[in-house]
XYZ file of C-alpha atoms in Angstrom:
302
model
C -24.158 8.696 -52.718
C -21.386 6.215 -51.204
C -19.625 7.302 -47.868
C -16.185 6.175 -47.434
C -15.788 5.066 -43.973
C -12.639 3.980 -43.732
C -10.815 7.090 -43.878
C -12.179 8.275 -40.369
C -10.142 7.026 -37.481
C -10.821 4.224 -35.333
C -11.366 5.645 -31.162
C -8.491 3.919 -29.894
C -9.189 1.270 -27.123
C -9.245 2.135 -23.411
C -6.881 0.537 -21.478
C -8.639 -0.768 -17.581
C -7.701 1.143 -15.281
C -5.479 -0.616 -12.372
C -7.001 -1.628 -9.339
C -6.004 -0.188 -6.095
C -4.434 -3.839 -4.910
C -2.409 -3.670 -8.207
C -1.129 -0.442 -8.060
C -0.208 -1.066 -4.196
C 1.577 -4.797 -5.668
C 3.571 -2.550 -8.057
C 5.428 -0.055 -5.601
C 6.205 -2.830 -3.435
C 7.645 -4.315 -6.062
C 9.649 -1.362 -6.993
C 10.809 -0.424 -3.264
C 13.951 -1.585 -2.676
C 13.808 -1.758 1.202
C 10.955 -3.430 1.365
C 11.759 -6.207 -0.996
C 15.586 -6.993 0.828
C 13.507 -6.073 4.815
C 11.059 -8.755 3.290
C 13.328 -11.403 2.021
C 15.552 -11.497 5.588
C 12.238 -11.970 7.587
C 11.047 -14.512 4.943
C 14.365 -16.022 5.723
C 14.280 -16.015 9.531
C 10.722 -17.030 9.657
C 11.777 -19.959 7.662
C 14.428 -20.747 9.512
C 12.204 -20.648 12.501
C 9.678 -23.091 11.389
C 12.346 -25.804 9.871
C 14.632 -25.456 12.773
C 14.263 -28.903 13.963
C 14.816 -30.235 10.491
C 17.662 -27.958 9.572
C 19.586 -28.022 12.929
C 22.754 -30.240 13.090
C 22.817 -31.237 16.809
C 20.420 -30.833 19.465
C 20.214 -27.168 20.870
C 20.450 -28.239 24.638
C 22.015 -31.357 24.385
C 25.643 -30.629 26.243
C 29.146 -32.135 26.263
C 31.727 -31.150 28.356
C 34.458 -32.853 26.418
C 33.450 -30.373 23.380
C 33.301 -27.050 24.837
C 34.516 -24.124 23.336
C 35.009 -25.880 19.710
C 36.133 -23.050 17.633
C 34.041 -22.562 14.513
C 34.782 -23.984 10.966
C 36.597 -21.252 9.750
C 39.276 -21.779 12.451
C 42.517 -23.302 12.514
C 41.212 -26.171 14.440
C 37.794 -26.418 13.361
C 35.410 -28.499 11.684
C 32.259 -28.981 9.559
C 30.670 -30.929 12.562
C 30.260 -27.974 14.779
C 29.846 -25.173 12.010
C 29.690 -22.027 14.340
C 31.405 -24.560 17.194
C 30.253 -25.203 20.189
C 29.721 -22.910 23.736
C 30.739 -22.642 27.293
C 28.607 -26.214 27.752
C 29.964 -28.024 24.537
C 26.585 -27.753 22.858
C 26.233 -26.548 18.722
C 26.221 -22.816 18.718
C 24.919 -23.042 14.953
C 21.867 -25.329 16.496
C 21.073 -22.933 19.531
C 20.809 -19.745 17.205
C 18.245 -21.426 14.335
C 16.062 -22.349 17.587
C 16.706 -18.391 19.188
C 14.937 -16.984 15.917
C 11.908 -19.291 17.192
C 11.875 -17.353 20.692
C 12.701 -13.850 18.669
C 9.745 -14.585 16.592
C 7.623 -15.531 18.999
C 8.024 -12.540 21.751
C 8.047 -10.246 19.134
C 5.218 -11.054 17.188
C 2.981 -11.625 20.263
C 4.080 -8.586 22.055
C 2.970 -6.564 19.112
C -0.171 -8.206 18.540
C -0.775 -7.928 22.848
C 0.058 -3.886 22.417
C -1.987 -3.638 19.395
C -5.052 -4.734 21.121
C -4.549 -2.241 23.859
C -3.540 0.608 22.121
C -6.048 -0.026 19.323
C -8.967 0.052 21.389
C -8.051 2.651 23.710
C -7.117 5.473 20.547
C -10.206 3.919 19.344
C -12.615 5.008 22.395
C -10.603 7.803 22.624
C -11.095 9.551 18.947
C -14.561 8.291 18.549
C -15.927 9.558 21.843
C -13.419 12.542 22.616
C -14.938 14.770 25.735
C -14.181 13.062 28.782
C -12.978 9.457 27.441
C -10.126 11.246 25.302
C -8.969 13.022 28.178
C -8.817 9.532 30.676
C -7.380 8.259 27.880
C -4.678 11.131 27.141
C -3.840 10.414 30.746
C -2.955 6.879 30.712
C -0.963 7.515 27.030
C 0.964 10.415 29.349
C 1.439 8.452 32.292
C 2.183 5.531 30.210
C 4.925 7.602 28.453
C 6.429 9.003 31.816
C 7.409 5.560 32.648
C 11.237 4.516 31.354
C 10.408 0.885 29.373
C 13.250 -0.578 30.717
C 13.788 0.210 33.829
C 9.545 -0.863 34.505
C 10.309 -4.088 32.476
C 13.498 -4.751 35.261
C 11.830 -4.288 37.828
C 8.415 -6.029 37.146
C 10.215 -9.340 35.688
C 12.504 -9.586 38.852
C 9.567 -9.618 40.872
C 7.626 -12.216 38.706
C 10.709 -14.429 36.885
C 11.344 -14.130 33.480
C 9.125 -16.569 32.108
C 8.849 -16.483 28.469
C 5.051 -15.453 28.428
C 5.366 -12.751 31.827
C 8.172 -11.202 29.064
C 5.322 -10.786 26.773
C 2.814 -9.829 28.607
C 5.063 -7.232 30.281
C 6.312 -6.137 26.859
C 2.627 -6.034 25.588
C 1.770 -3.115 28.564
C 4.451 -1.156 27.808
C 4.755 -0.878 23.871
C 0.809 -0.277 23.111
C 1.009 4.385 23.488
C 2.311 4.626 19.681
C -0.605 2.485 18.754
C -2.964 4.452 21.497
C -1.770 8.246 19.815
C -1.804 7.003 15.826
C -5.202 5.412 15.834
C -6.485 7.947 18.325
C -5.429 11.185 15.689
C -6.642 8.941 12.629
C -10.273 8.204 14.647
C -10.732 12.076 14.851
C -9.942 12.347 11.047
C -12.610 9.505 10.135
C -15.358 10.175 12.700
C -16.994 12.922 11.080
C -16.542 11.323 7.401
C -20.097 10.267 5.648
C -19.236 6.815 5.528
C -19.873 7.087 9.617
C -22.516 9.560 9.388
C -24.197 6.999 7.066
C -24.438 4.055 9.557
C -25.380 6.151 12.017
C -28.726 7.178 10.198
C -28.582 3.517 9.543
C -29.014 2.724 13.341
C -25.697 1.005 13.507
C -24.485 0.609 16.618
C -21.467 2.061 18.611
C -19.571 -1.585 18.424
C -20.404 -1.930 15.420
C -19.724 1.803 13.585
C -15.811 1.238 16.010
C -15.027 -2.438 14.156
C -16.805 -2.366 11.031
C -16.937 0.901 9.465
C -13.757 2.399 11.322
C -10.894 -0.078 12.286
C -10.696 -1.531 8.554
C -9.552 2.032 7.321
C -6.910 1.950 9.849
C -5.017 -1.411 8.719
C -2.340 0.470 6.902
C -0.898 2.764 9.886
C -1.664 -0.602 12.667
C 0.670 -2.719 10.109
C 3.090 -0.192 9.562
C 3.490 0.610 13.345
C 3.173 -3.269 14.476
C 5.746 -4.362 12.492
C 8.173 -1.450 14.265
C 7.136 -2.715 17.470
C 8.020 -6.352 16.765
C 11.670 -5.141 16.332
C 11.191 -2.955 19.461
C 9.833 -6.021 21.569
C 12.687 -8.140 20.049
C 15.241 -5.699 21.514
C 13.952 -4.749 24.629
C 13.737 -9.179 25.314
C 17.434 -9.350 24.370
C 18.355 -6.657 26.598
C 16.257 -8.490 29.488
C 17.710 -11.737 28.585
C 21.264 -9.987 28.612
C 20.530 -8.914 32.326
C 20.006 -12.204 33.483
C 15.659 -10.973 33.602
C 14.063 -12.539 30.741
C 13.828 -15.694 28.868
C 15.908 -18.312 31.599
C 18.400 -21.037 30.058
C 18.635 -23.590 28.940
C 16.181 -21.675 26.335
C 18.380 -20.520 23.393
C 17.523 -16.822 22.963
C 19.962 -14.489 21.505
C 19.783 -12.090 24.279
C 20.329 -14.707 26.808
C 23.284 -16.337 23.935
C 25.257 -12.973 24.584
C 24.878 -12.752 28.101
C 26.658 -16.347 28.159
C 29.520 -14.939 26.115
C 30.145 -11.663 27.393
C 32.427 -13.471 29.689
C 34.880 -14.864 27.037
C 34.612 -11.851 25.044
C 38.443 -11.572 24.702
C 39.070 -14.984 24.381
C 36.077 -16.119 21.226
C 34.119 -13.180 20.359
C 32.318 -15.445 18.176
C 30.468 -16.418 21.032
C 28.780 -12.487 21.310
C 29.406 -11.897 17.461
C 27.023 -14.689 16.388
C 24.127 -13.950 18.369
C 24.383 -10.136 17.872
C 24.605 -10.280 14.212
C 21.516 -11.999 14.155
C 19.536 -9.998 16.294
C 20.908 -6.916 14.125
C 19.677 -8.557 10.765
C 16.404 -9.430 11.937
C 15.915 -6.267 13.244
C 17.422 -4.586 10.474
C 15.142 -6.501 8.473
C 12.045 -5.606 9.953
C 12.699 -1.726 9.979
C 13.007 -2.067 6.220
C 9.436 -3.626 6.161
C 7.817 -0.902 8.024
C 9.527 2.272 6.267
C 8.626 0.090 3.070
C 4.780 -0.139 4.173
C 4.593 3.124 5.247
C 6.086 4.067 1.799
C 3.789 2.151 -0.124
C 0.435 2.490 1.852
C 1.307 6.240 2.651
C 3.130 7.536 -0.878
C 1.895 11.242 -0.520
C 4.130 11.238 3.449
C 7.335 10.462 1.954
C 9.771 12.739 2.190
């Protein structure tokens, strides 16, 4: 007796599953902030690294006889001096490519200088708890009682406003949010079996702290780091505006304003220029860290 097989159905195929990379690729794909916050960085960082090929003139290179061109889309300007010239005749368009190099620079290294710091203390803190989380609640709350700006003022007058006292300076005062977000994440993860595990293992302290903790805490340290750079790149504009941080002839866009904010009335360009970029970049960056904490954290958004 013949069976007749190909009336029963064939199982249709599994499709694989996506991996977690993948699925993480495709929302930031899909999220809008993320993709424009990403393409302005991209932009500035690019601009930072090709400055010296992609600047007209030479940023500190001066000429009386030229001061004060007005920009192209003036009356009397011209394609020579795009964004014209300043108080000292040199290219404004030149001196704010080369400021997103000193933007770049403070920002990025005052986050990574804070992320140290507050890393390893929330760290110690949320591992250990007992005693060490209380010293260490103490320095967050001290920390924390201290007005950023006003400590920053007064340390870089004492010390000059050399472009690596602003970052260290910046780097001890913008490392609590790191300090309280890995410290409440540590508690979370101490007790998981991943940690009991290596500790039956024998695994040291060090070693449980770096290897088996700190890698599950990349998404909030990236999310919060990149929120910092923007907060270090303000807070170095704002000393540069006083007269306290980076020192001419260095073109920073803190320091670019501070030179302007005496023609104000006369060629706002001169604070407009500067300011808009700062704004952007910033702007920028904020987009990348709601974005991350969008796509690494999907269940937190509201």
């Amino acid at each position: 007796m013949s069976t007749n097989t190909s009336s029963i159905p064939a199982a249709p195929a599994r499709l694989p599953h996506p991996s977690p990379r993948r699925i993480l690729l495709k929302r930031a794909r899909e999220h809008r902030g993320l993709v424009i916050g990403g393409a302005i960085v991209l932009a500035v960082v690019l601009i930072a690294l090709f400055a010296p090929l992609i600047a007209p003139h030479d940023p500190y290179a001066q000429d009386l006889s030229k001061r004060l061109l007005p920009p192209v889309w003036a009356e009397k300007g011209s394609w020579e001096h795009i964004f014209g010239t300043d108080a000292l005749g040199r290219d404004y368009l030149s001196r704010i490519l080369f400021g997103a190099r000193i933007s770049l620079l403070i920002g990025i290294s005052a986050a990574i200088g804070s992320g140290l710091i507050g890393t390893t203390l929330g760290l110690l803190a949320g591992y250990f708890g007992g005693r060490v989380d209380s010293v260490v609640t103490f320095i967050v709350s001290v920390r924390l009682a201290l007005p950023v700006v006003l400590v920053a003022l007064a340390v870089v007058s004492l010390f000059g406003g050399d472009l690596w006292i602003v970052v260290t300076v910046l780097s001890l005062l913008l490392w609590d949010r790191f300090a309280v977000v890995v410290r409440s994440a540590t508690q979370q993860l101490r007790n998981q079996e991943f940690v009991t595990a290596a500790r039956a293992m024998g695994a040291s302290t060090p070693r449980i702290l770096v290897v088996e903790l700190l890698p599950n805490l990349i998404g909030p340290l990236v999310v919060i780091g990149s929120l910092e750079v923007a907060h270090a790149i303000l807070l170095e504009s704002a000393l540069s505006f006083l007269g306290l941080g980076v020192q001419p002839p260095t073109p920073s866009w803190g320091l670019m304003v501070s030179e302007g904010k005496g023609l104000v009335f006369f060629d706002a360009r001169l604070i407009a220029l500067p300011g808009a970029a700062i704004a952007i970049l910033v702007l920028g960056i904020n987009l990348i860290g709601d974005g991350l904490r969008d796509v690494l954290t999907p269940e937190g958004r509201s």
